[in-house]
mmCIF file of C-alpha atoms in Angstrom:
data_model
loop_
_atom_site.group_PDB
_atom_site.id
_atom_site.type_symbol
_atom_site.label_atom_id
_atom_site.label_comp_id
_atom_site.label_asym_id
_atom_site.label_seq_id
_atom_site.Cartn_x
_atom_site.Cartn_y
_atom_site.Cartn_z
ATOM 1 C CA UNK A 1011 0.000 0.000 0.000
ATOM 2 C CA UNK A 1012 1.556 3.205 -1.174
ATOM 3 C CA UNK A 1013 2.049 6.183 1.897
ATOM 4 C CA UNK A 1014 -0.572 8.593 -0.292
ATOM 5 C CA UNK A 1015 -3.165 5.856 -0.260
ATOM 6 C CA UNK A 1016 -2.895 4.713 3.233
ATOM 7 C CA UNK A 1017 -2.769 8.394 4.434
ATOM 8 C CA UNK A 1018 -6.267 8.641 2.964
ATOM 9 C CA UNK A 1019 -7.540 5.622 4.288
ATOM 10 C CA UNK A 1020 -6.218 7.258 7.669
ATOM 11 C CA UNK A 1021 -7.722 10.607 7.108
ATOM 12 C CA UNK A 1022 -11.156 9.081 5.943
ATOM 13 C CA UNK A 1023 -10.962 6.687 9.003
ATOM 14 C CA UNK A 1024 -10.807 10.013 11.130
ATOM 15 C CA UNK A 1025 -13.053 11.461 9.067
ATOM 16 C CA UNK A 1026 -15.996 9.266 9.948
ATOM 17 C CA UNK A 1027 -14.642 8.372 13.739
ATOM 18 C CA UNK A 1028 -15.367 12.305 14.309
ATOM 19 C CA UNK A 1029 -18.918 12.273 12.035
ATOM 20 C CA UNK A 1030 -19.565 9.679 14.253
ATOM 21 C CA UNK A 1031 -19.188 11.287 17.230
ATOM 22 C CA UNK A 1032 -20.076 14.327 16.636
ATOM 23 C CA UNK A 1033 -23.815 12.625 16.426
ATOM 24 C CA UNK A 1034 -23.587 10.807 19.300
ATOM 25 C CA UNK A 1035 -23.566 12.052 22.990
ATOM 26 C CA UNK A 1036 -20.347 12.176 24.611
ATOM 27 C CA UNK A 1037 -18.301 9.109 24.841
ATOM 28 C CA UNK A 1038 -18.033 7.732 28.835
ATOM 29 C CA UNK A 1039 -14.137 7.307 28.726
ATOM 30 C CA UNK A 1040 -12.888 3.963 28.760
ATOM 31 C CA UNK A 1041 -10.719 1.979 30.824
ATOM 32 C CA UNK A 1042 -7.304 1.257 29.350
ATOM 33 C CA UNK A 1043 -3.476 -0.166 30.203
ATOM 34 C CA UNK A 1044 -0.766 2.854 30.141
ATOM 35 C CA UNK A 1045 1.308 1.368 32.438
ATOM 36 C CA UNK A 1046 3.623 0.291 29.370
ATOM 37 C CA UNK A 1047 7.710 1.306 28.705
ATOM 38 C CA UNK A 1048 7.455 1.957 24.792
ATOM 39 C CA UNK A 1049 11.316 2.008 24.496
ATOM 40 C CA UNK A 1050 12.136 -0.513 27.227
ATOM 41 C CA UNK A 1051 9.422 -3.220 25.373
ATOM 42 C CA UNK A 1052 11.544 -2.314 21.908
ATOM 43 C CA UNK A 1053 14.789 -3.071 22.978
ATOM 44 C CA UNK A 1054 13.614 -6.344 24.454
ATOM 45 C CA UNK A 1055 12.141 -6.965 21.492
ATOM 46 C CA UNK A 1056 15.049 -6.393 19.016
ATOM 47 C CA UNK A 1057 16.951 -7.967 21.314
ATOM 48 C CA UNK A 1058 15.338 -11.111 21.715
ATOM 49 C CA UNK A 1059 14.676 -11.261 18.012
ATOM 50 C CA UNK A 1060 18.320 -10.743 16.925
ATOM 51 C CA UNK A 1061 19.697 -13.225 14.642
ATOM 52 C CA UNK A 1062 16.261 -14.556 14.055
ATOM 53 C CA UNK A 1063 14.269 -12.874 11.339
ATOM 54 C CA UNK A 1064 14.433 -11.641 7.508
ATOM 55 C CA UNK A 1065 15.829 -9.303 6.303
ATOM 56 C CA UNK A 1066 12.300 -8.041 5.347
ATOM 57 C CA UNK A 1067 11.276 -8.509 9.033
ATOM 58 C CA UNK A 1068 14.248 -6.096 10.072
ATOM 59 C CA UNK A 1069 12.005 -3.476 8.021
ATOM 60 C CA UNK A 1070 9.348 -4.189 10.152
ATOM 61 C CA UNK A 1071 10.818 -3.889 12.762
ATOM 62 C CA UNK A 1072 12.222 -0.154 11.784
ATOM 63 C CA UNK A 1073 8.876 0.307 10.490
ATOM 64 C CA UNK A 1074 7.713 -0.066 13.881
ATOM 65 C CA UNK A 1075 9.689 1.861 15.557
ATOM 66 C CA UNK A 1076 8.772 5.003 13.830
ATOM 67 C CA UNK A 1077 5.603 4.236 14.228
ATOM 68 C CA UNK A 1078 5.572 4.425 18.170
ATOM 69 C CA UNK A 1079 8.469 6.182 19.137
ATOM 70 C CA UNK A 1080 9.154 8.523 16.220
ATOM 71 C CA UNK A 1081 5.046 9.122 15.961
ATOM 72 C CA UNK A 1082 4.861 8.745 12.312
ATOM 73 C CA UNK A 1083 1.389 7.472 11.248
ATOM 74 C CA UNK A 1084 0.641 3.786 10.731
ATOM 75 C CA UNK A 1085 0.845 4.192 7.014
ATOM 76 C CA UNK A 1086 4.784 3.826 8.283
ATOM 77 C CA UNK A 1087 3.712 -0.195 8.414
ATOM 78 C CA UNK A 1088 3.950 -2.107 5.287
ATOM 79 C CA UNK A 1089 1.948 -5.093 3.915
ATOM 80 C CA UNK A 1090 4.061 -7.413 5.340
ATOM 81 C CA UNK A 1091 4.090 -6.392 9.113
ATOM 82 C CA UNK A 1092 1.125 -8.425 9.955
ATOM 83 C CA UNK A 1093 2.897 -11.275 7.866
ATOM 84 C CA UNK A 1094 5.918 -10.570 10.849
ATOM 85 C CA UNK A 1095 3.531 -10.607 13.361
ATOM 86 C CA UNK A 1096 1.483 -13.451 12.949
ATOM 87 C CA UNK A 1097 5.091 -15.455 12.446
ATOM 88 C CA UNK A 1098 6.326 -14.300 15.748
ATOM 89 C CA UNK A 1099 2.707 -15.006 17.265
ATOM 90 C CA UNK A 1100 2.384 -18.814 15.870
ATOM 91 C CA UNK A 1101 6.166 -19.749 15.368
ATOM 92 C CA UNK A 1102 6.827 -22.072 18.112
ATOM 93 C CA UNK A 1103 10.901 -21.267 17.566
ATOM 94 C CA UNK A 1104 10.037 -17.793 19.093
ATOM 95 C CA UNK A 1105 9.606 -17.626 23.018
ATOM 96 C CA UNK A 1106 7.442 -16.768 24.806
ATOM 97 C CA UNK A 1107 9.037 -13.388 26.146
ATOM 98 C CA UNK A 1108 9.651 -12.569 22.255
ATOM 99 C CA UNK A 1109 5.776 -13.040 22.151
ATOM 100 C CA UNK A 1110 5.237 -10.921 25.018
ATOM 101 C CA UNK A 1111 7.207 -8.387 24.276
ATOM 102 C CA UNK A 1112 5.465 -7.986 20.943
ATOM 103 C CA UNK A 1113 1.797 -8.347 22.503
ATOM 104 C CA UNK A 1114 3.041 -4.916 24.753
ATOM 105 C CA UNK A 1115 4.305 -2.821 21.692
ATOM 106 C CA UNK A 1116 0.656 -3.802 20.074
ATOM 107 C CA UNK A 1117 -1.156 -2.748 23.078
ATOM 108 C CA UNK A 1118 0.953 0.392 23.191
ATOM 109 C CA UNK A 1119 -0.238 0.679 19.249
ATOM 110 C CA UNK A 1120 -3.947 0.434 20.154
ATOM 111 C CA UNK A 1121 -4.070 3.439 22.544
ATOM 112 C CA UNK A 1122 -3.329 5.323 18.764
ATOM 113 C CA UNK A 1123 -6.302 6.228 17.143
ATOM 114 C CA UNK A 1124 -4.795 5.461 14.087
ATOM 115 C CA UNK A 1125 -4.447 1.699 14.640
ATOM 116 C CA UNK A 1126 -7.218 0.602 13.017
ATOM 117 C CA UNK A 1127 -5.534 0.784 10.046
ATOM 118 C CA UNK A 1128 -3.690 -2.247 11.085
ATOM 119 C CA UNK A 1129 -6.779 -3.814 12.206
ATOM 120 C CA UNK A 1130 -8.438 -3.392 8.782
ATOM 121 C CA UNK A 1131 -5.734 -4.729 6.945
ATOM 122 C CA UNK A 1132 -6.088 -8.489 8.699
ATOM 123 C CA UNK A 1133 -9.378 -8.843 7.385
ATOM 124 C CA UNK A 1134 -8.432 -11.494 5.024
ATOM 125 C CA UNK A 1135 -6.335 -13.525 7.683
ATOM 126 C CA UNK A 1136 -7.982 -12.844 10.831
ATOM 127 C CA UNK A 1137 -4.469 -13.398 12.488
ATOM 128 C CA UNK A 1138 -4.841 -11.393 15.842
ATOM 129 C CA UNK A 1139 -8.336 -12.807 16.202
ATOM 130 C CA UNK A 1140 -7.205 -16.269 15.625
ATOM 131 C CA UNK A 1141 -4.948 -16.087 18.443
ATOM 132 C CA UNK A 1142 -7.101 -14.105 20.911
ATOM 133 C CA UNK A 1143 -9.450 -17.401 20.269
ATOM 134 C CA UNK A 1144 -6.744 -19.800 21.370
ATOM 135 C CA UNK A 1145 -5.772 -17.038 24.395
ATOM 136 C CA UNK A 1146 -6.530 -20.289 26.717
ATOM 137 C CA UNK A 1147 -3.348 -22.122 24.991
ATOM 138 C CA UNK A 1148 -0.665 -19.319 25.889
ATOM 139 C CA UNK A 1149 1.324 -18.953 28.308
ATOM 140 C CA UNK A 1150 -0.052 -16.375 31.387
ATOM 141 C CA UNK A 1151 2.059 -13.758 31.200
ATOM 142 C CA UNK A 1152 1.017 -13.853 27.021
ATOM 143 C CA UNK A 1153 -2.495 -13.726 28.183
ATOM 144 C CA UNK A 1154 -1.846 -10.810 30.469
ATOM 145 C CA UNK A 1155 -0.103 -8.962 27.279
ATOM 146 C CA UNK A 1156 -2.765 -9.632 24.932
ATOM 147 C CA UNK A 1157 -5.786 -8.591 27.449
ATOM 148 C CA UNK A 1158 -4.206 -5.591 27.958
ATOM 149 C CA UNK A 1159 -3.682 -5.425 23.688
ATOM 150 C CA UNK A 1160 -7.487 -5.854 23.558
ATOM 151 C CA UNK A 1161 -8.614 -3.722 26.714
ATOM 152 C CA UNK A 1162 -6.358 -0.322 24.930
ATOM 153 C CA UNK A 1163 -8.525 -0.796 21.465
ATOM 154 C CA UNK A 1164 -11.118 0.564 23.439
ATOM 155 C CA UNK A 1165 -9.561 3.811 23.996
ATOM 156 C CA UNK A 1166 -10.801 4.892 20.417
ATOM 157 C CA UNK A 1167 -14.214 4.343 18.604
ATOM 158 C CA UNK A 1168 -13.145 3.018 15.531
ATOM 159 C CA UNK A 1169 -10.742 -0.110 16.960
ATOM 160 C CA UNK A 1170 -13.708 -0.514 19.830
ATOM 161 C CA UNK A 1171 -15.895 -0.978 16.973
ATOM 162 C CA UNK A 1172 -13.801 -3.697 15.364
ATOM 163 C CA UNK A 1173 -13.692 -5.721 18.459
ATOM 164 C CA UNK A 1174 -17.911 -5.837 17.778
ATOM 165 C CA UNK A 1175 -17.975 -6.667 13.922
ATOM 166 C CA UNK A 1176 -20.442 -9.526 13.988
ATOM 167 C CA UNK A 1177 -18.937 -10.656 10.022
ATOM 168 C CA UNK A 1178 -18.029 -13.933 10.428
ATOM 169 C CA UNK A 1179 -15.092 -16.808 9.320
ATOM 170 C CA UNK A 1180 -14.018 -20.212 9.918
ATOM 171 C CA UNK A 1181 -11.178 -21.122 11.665
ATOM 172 C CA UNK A 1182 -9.866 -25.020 13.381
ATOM 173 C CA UNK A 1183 -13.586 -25.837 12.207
ATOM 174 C CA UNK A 1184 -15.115 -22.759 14.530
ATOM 175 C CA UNK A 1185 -17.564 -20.025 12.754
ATOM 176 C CA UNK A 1186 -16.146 -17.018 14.413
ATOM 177 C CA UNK A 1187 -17.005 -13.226 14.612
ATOM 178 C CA UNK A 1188 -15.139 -10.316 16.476
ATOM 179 C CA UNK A 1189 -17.531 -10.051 18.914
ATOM 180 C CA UNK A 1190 -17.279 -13.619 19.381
ATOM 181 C CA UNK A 1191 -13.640 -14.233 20.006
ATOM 182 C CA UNK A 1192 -14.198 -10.345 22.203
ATOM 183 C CA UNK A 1193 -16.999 -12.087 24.399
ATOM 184 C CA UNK A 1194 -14.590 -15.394 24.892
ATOM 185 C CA UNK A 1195 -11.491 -13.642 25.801
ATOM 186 C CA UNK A 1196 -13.427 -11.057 28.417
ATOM 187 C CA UNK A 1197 -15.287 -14.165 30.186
ATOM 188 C CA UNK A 1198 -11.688 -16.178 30.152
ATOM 189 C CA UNK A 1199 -10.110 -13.120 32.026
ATOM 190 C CA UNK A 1200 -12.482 -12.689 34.736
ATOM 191 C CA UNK A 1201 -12.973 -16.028 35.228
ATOM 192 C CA UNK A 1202 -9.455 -17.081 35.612
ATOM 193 C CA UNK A 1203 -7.778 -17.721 38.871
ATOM 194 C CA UNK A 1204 -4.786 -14.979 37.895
ATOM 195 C CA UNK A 1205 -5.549 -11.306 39.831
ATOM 196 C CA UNK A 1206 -4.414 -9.985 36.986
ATOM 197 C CA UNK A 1207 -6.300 -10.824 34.219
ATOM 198 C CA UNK A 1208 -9.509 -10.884 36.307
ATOM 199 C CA UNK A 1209 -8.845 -7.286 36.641
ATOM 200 C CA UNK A 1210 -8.563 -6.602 33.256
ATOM 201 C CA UNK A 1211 -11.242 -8.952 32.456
ATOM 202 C CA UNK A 1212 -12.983 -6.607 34.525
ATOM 203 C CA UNK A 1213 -12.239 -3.368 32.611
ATOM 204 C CA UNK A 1214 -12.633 -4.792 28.959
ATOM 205 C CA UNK A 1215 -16.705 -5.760 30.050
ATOM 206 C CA UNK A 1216 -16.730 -2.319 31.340
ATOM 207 C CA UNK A 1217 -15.738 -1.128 27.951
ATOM 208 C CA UNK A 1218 -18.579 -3.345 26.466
ATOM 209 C CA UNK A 1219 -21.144 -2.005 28.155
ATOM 210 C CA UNK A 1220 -20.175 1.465 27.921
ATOM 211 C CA UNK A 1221 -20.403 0.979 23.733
ATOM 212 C CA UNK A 1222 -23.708 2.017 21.631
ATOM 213 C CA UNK A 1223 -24.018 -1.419 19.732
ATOM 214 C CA UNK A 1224 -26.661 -1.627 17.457
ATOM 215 C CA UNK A 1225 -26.534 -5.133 16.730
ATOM 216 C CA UNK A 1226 -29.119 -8.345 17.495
ATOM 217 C CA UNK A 1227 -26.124 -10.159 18.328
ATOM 218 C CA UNK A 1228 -25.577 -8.672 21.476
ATOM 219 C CA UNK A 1229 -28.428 -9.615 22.982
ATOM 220 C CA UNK A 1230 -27.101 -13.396 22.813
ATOM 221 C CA UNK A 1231 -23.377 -11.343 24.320
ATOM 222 C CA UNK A 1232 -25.073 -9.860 27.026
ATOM 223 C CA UNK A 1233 -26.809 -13.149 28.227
ATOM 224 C CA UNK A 1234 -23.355 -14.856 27.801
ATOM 225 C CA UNK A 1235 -21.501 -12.209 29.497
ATOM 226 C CA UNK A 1236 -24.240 -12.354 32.508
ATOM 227 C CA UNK A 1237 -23.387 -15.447 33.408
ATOM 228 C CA UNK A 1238 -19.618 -15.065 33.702
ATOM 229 C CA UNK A 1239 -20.446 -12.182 36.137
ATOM 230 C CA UNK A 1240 -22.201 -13.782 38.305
ATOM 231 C CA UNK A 1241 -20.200 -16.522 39.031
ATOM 232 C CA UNK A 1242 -17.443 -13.821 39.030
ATOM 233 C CA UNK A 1243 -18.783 -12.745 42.161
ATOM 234 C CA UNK A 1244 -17.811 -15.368 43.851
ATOM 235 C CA UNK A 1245 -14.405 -14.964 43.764
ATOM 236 C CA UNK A 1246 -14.402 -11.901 46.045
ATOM 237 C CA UNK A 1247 -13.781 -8.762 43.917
ATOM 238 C CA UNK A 1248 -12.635 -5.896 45.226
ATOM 239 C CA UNK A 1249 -15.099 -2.606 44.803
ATOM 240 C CA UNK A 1250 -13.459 -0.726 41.900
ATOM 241 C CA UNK A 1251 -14.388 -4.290 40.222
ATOM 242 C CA UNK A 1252 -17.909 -4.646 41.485
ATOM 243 C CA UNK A 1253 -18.361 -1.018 40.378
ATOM 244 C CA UNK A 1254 -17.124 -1.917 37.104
ATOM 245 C CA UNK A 1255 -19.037 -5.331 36.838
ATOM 246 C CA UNK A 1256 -22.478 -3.344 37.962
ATOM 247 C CA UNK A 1257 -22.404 -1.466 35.619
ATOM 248 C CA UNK A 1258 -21.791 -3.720 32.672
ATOM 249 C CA UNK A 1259 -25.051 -5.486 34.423
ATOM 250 C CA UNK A 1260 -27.023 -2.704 34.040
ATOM 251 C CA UNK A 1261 -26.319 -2.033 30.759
ATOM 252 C CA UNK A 1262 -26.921 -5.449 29.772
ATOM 253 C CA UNK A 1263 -30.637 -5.262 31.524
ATOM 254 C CA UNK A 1264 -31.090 -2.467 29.112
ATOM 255 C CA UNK A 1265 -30.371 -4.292 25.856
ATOM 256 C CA UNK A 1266 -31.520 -8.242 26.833
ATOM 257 C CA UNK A 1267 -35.446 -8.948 28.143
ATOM 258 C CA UNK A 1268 -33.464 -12.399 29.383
ATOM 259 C CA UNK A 1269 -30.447 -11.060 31.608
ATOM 260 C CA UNK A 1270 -33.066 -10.141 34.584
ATOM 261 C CA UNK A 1271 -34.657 -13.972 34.266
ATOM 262 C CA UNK A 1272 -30.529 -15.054 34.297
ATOM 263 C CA UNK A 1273 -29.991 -12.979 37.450
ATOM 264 C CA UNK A 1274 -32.680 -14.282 39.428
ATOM 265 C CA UNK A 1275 -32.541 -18.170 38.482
ATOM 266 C CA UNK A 1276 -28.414 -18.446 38.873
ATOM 267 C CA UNK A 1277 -27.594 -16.163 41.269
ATOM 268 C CA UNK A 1278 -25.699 -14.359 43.405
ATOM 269 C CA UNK A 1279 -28.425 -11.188 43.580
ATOM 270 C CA UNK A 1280 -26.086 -8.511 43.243
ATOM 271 C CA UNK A 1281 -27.416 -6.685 46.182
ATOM 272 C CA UNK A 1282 -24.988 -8.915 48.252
ATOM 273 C CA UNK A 1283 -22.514 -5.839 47.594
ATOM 274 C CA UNK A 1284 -24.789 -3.290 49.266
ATOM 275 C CA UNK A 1285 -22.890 -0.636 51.240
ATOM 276 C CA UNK A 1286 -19.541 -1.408 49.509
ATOM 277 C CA UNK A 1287 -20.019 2.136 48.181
ATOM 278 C CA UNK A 1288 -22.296 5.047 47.364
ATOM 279 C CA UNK A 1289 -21.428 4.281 43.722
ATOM 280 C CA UNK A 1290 -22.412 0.676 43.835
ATOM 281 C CA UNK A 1291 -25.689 1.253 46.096
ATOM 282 C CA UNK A 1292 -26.478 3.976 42.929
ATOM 283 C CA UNK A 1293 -26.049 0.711 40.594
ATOM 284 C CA UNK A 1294 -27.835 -1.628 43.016
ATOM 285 C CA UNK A 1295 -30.960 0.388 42.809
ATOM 286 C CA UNK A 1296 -31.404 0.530 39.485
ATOM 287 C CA UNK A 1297 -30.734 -3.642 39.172
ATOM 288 C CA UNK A 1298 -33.156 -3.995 41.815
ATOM 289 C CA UNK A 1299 -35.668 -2.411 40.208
ATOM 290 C CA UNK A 1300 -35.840 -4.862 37.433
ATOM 291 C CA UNK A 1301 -34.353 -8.078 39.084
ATOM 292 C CA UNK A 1302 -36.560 -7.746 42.765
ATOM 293 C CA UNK A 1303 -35.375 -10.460 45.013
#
């Protein structure tokens, strides 16, 4: 893709991010990972990859750099950085920590607005999607890295959008969607027995229910997602999770006539967190409204 083409895609993208919301009331900010050493993640990277990649992939790699340290745009990335990716990703002769490392520079990426670039160009491949599905086969710490990668492509509307396409593929014999392979990683977090990841978990559904989807499939999401909450809460979260977790139920009463009947016939009632906070007891009314006990 030449840089004059791909610099239009970019503007256009922009174009109709800001159409977008400009129509819409203001966005509720979401809940991202910043906590994240740009240069530090780099030089692991190159290090851990020296000796061990094309000569092509040493372009990516430069391409890369200039995309997130010296700021240039992501029409800076070629056609074949997603090629480098996914190698690094599914390669079993890369480690682990090389696969890491790379999962942190791409959720450094997403925080960009311009990122979806990248996103739009695996469309045929579906390579970062493919691997979130099989996010229960990595390692934890590559888990950790790529909930974080998922939770930051929130922070814009266009990425956050892409993590809801409902157009599906096939993959190991699966039909998958976006919102699919979104809804599996989120209930895998918080339902894992790592802190961290349940935390995250936490603060991608948080950025699910703060979106405006207009889509039937989310109804069958919401239900889904419902489910993994509740039995979320018994695992003891702390408040900012409850808070976070409330909210996402509320939301979901909005959009599903069957989360309410889910509530009440699995259980825990919510309003078992009652007095954790004037925040949550704000929540806790409005769920008790339409789930009674």
């Amino acid at each position: 893709m030449s840089e004059g083409s791909s610099q239009q895609i970019q503007q256009d993208n922009r174009d109709r991010s800001k159409s977008t919301e400009d129509n819409e009331s203001p966005r509720e900010p979401s809940l991202v990972c910043r906590d994240i050493d740009i240069k530090t993640e780099l030089e692991c990277l190159v290090k851990l990859l020296d000796g061990k990649i094309y000569k092509d992939e040493e372009v990516s790699m430069e391409e890369l750099h200039q995309y997130l340290i010296e700021d240039d745009g992501s029409w800076s990335l070629g056609d074949n950085f997603l090629v480098f990716v996914q190698r690094v990703l599914r390669e079993q002769s890369f480690s682990p920590d090389t696969r890491i490392h790379l999962i942190r520079t791409l959720a450094y990426a997403a925080l960009k607005d311009d990122v979806i670039i990248i996103l739009h160009q695996d469309r045929r491949d579906h390579s970062l999607m493919n691997f979130a599905q099989d996010i229960d086969k990595h390692t934890p710490e590559e888990q950790q890295a790529w909930a974080m990668f998922m939770c930051n492509l929130f922070e814009n509307v266009g990425p956050s959008e892409w993590l809801l396409y409902i157009s599906e593929w096939d993959y190991n014999g699966q039909t998958l969607s976006n919102i699919r392979v979104t809804t599996k990683v989120t209930v895998h977090c918080i339902l894992s027995n790592c802190p961290q990841l349940k935390n995250i978990g936490s603060m991608i559904l948080y950025n699910i229910a703060i979106k405006e989807v207009k889509t039937v499939v989310f109804d069958d999401v919401a239900v889904e997602l419902t489910m993994a909450v509740l039995q979320f809460y018994q695992s003891s979260p702390n408040e900012e999770q409850i808070f976070r977790t409330l909210k996402a139920l509320v939301r979901f009463l909005e959009v599903s006539a069957d989360v309410a009947a889910i509530i009440q016939m699995i259980g825990p009632h919510p309003k078992q967190f009652t007095g954790k906070s004037d925040r949550i007891n704000e929540l806790l009314n409005v769920i008790c409204r339409k789930v009674p006990l």
